[in-house]
PDB file of C-alpha atoms in Angstrom:
ATOM      1  CA  MET A 728      16.018  29.546 -48.225  1.00 70.00           C
ATOM      2  CA  LEU A 729      17.630  28.889 -51.588  1.00 79.00           C
ATOM      3  CA  LEU A 730      19.269  32.287 -51.734  1.00 85.00           C
ATOM      4  CA  LEU A 731      22.547  31.282 -50.074  1.00 80.00           C
ATOM      5  CA  PRO A 732      23.173  28.175 -52.239  1.00 78.00           C
ATOM      6  CA  LEU A 733      22.265  30.208 -55.324  1.00 85.00           C
ATOM      7  CA  LEU A 734      24.719  32.915 -54.285  1.00 86.00           C
ATOM      8  CA  PHE A 735      27.493  30.305 -53.824  1.00 82.00           C
ATOM      9  CA  LEU A 736      26.718  28.909 -57.280  1.00 84.00           C
ATOM     10  CA  ILE A 737      26.895  32.334 -58.919  1.00 89.00           C
ATOM     11  CA  VAL A 738      30.182  33.225 -57.199  1.00 87.00           C
ATOM     12  CA  SER A 739      31.676  29.828 -58.085  1.00 86.00           C
ATOM     13  CA  LEU A 740      30.664  30.131 -61.734  1.00 90.00           C
ATOM     14  CA  ALA A 741      32.104  33.643 -61.882  1.00 92.00           C
ATOM     15  CA  GLN A 742      35.406  32.367 -60.453  1.00 91.00           C
ATOM     16  CA  VAL A 743      35.593  29.552 -63.012  1.00 91.00           C
ATOM     17  CA  GLN A 744      34.709  31.969 -65.841  1.00 94.00           C
ATOM     18  CA  ALA A 745      37.492  34.315 -64.719  1.00 94.00           C
ATOM     19  CA  GLY A 746      39.875  31.341 -64.809  1.00 94.00           C
ATOM     20  CA  LEU A 747      38.764  30.465 -68.328  1.00 95.00           C
ATOM     21  CA  TYR A 748      39.284  34.044 -69.501  1.00 96.00           C
ATOM     22  CA  ALA A 749      42.724  34.224 -67.881  1.00 96.00           C
ATOM     23  CA  ALA A 750      43.818  30.881 -69.362  1.00 96.00           C
ATOM     24  CA  GLN A 751      42.567  31.762 -72.854  1.00 97.00           C
ATOM     25  CA  SER A 752      44.151  35.228 -72.804  1.00 96.00           C
ATOM     26  CA  SER A 753      47.426  33.773 -71.544  1.00 96.00           C
ATOM     27  CA  ALA A 754      47.517  31.085 -74.235  1.00 96.00           C
ATOM     28  CA  ILE A 755      46.788  33.536 -77.056  1.00 96.00           C
ATOM     29  CA  ASP A 756      49.338  36.120 -75.916  1.00 95.00           C
ATOM     30  CA  ALA A 757      52.008  33.512 -75.133  1.00 95.00           C
ATOM     31  CA  ALA A 758      51.687  31.897 -78.575  1.00 93.00           C
ATOM     32  CA  ARG A 759      51.781  35.282 -80.303  1.00 92.00           C
ATOM     33  CA  THR A 760      54.823  36.374 -78.321  1.00 92.00           C
ATOM     34  CA  ALA A 761      56.600  33.065 -78.962  1.00 90.00           C
ATOM     35  CA  SER A 762      55.895  33.358 -82.679  1.00 88.00           C
ATOM     36  CA  ARG A 763      57.521  36.777 -82.873  1.00 88.00           C
ATOM     37  CA  PHE A 764      60.276  36.480 -80.245  1.00 86.00           C
ATOM     38  CA  PRO A 765      61.161  32.774 -79.945  1.00 82.00           C
ATOM     39  CA  ALA A 766      64.459  33.344 -78.118  1.00 81.00           C
ATOM     40  CA  ASP A 767      62.892  34.386 -74.799  1.00 86.00           C
ATOM     41  CA  ALA A 768      59.465  32.820 -75.305  1.00 87.00           C
ATOM     42  CA  GLN A 769      59.210  30.835 -72.053  1.00 89.00           C
ATOM     43  CA  ALA A 770      60.115  33.751 -69.783  1.00 92.00           C
ATOM     44  CA  SER A 771      57.726  36.036 -71.654  1.00 92.00           C
ATOM     45  CA  ALA A 772      54.945  33.444 -71.483  1.00 93.00           C
ATOM     46  CA  GLN A 773      55.363  33.134 -67.702  1.00 93.00           C
ATOM     47  CA  SER A 774      55.199  36.914 -67.256  1.00 94.00           C
ATOM     48  CA  ILE A 775      52.167  37.203 -69.522  1.00 93.00           C
ATOM     49  CA  ALA A 776      50.279  34.446 -67.717  1.00 94.00           C
ATOM     50  CA  ARG A 777      51.093  35.907 -64.301  1.00 94.00           C
ATOM     51  CA  LEU A 778      49.683  39.279 -65.392  1.00 95.00           C
ATOM     52  CA  HIS A 779      46.500  37.775 -66.844  1.00 96.00           C
ATOM     53  CA  PHE A 780      45.767  35.709 -63.740  1.00 96.00           C
ATOM     54  CA  GLN A 781      46.415  38.723 -61.494  1.00 95.00           C
ATOM     55  CA  ASP A 782      44.175  40.914 -63.670  1.00 95.00           C
ATOM     56  CA  HIS A 783      41.339  38.420 -63.249  1.00 94.00           C
ATOM     57  CA  GLY A 784      41.767  38.284 -59.461  1.00 91.00           C
ATOM     58  CA  LEU A 785      43.271  34.792 -59.426  1.00 91.00           C
ATOM     59  CA  GLU A 786      46.601  35.370 -57.689  1.00 87.00           C
ATOM     60  CA  ASP A 787      46.133  32.155 -55.697  1.00 84.00           C
ATOM     61  CA  ALA A 788      45.404  29.975 -58.746  1.00 87.00           C
ATOM     62  CA  ASP A 789      47.966  27.306 -59.586  1.00 91.00           C
ATOM     63  CA  TRP A 790      48.753  27.419 -63.314  1.00 93.00           C
ATOM     64  CA  GLU A 791      51.367  26.195 -65.747  1.00 95.00           C
ATOM     65  CA  ILE A 792      52.119  27.108 -69.326  1.00 95.00           C
ATOM     66  CA  ASP A 793      53.665  24.857 -71.946  1.00 94.00           C
ATOM     67  CA  LEU A 794      55.087  25.997 -75.278  1.00 92.00           C
ATOM     68  CA  HIS A 795      55.448  23.373 -77.978  1.00 92.00           C
ATOM     69  CA  CYS A 796      56.917  23.703 -81.477  1.00 87.00           C
ATOM     70  CA  SER A 797      56.435  21.002 -84.119  1.00 82.00           C
ATOM     71  CA  THR A 798      59.989  21.538 -85.411  1.00 80.00           C
ATOM     72  CA  THR A 799      62.420  24.039 -83.964  1.00 79.00           C
ATOM     73  CA  CYS A 800      61.010  27.195 -82.471  1.00 78.00           C
ATOM     74  CA  THR A 801      63.149  29.309 -84.775  1.00 77.00           C
ATOM     75  CA  THR A 802      61.941  27.920 -88.123  1.00 80.00           C
ATOM     76  CA  SER A 803      59.952  30.543 -89.998  1.00 83.00           C
ATOM     77  CA  GLY A 804      56.363  29.426 -90.623  1.00 84.00           C
ATOM     78  CA  ALA A 805      56.466  26.568 -88.083  1.00 86.00           C
ATOM     79  CA  PRO A 806      53.528  26.353 -85.672  1.00 92.00           C
ATOM     80  CA  VAL A 807      54.022  27.103 -81.988  1.00 92.00           C
ATOM     81  CA  THR A 808      51.327  26.069 -79.504  1.00 95.00           C
ATOM     82  CA  ALA A 809      50.850  27.516 -76.038  1.00 95.00           C
ATOM     83  CA  THR A 810      48.792  25.442 -73.600  1.00 97.00           C
ATOM     84  CA  VAL A 811      47.727  26.858 -70.240  1.00 97.00           C
ATOM     85  CA  THR A 812      46.392  24.577 -67.499  1.00 96.00           C
ATOM     86  CA  ALA A 813      45.052  26.201 -64.343  1.00 96.00           C
ATOM     87  CA  LYS A 814      43.578  24.921 -61.091  1.00 93.00           C
ATOM     88  CA  ILE A 815      40.980  27.441 -59.980  1.00 91.00           C
ATOM     89  CA  PRO A 816      39.957  27.358 -56.293  1.00 86.00           C
ATOM     90  CA  ILE A 817      36.205  27.449 -55.708  1.00 82.00           C
ATOM     91  CA  PRO A 818      35.441  30.223 -53.175  1.00 76.00           C
ATOM     92  CA  GLY A 819      33.433  29.613 -50.012  1.00 68.00           C
ATOM     93  CA  ILE A 820      33.641  25.831 -50.101  1.00 65.00           C
ATOM     94  CA  PRO A 821      36.845  25.391 -47.987  1.00 58.00           C
ATOM     95  CA  ALA A 822      34.990  26.588 -44.903  1.00 59.00           C
ATOM     96  CA  ILE A 823      32.507  23.746 -45.355  1.00 61.00           C
ATOM     97  CA  LEU A 824      34.985  20.966 -46.201  1.00 62.00           C
ATOM     98  CA  GLY A 825      37.840  22.064 -43.958  1.00 62.00           C
ATOM     99  CA  GLU A 826      41.102  23.829 -44.714  1.00 62.00           C
ATOM    100  CA  THR A 827      42.929  20.743 -45.994  1.00 66.00           C
ATOM    101  CA  ARG A 828      40.427  19.918 -48.734  1.00 68.00           C
ATOM    102  CA  ILE A 829      40.119  22.870 -51.090  1.00 72.00           C
ATOM    103  CA  PRO A 830      37.995  22.049 -54.161  1.00 80.00           C
ATOM    104  CA  LEU A 831      39.496  23.038 -57.495  1.00 84.00           C
ATOM    105  CA  MET A 832      38.200  23.335 -61.033  1.00 89.00           C
ATOM    106  CA  VAL A 833      40.795  22.549 -63.711  1.00 93.00           C
ATOM    107  CA  VAL A 834      40.605  24.640 -66.883  1.00 94.00           C
ATOM    108  CA  ARG A 835      42.767  24.267 -69.970  1.00 96.00           C
ATOM    109  CA  SER A 836      43.219  26.434 -73.033  1.00 96.00           C
ATOM    110  CA  SER A 837      45.566  26.354 -76.000  1.00 96.00           C
ATOM    111  CA  HIS A 838      46.359  28.549 -78.970  1.00 96.00           C
ATOM    112  CA  THR A 839      48.552  27.956 -82.023  1.00 94.00           C
ATOM    113  CA  ASP A 840      50.355  30.618 -84.026  1.00 92.00           C
ATOM    114  CA  LEU A 841      52.990  30.514 -86.774  1.00 90.00           C
ATOM    115  CA  ILE A 842      56.598  31.604 -86.246  1.00 86.00           C
ATOM    116  CA  ALA A 843      57.035  34.959 -87.952  1.00 79.00           C
ATOM    117  CA  PRO A 844      59.525  35.256 -90.807  1.00 80.00           C
ATOM    118  CA  VAL A 845      62.864  36.784 -89.866  1.00 70.00           C
ATOM    119  CA  VAL A 846      63.165  40.298 -91.269  1.00 67.00           C
ATOM    120  CA  GLU A 847      66.685  41.624 -91.595  1.00 63.00           C
TER     121      GLU A 847
END
């Protein structure tokens, strides 16, 4: 009797956990990439995040990534912060609520790294 609700809970928690892992991995890798290659940081961050969300089975998740530098993103030693915000759809619930009302769980992760010194 409680097996079906318990199964929905387990699947939902697994989906949210996958979203957390994807957001955290994306933030770490985006900040590290931006700290070493600041010129094309935004394009690299988008590609990295897309790969992480696909790897975790969240192709339909809506996510955005924001890179922020305290000074300029080319100053050696300056911090660069990558923040990933994702809306993770909860599986199985849309059939109950209807197609127009899909429940989402919002997860957010950020990581800060320092801009690497320029080696010539």
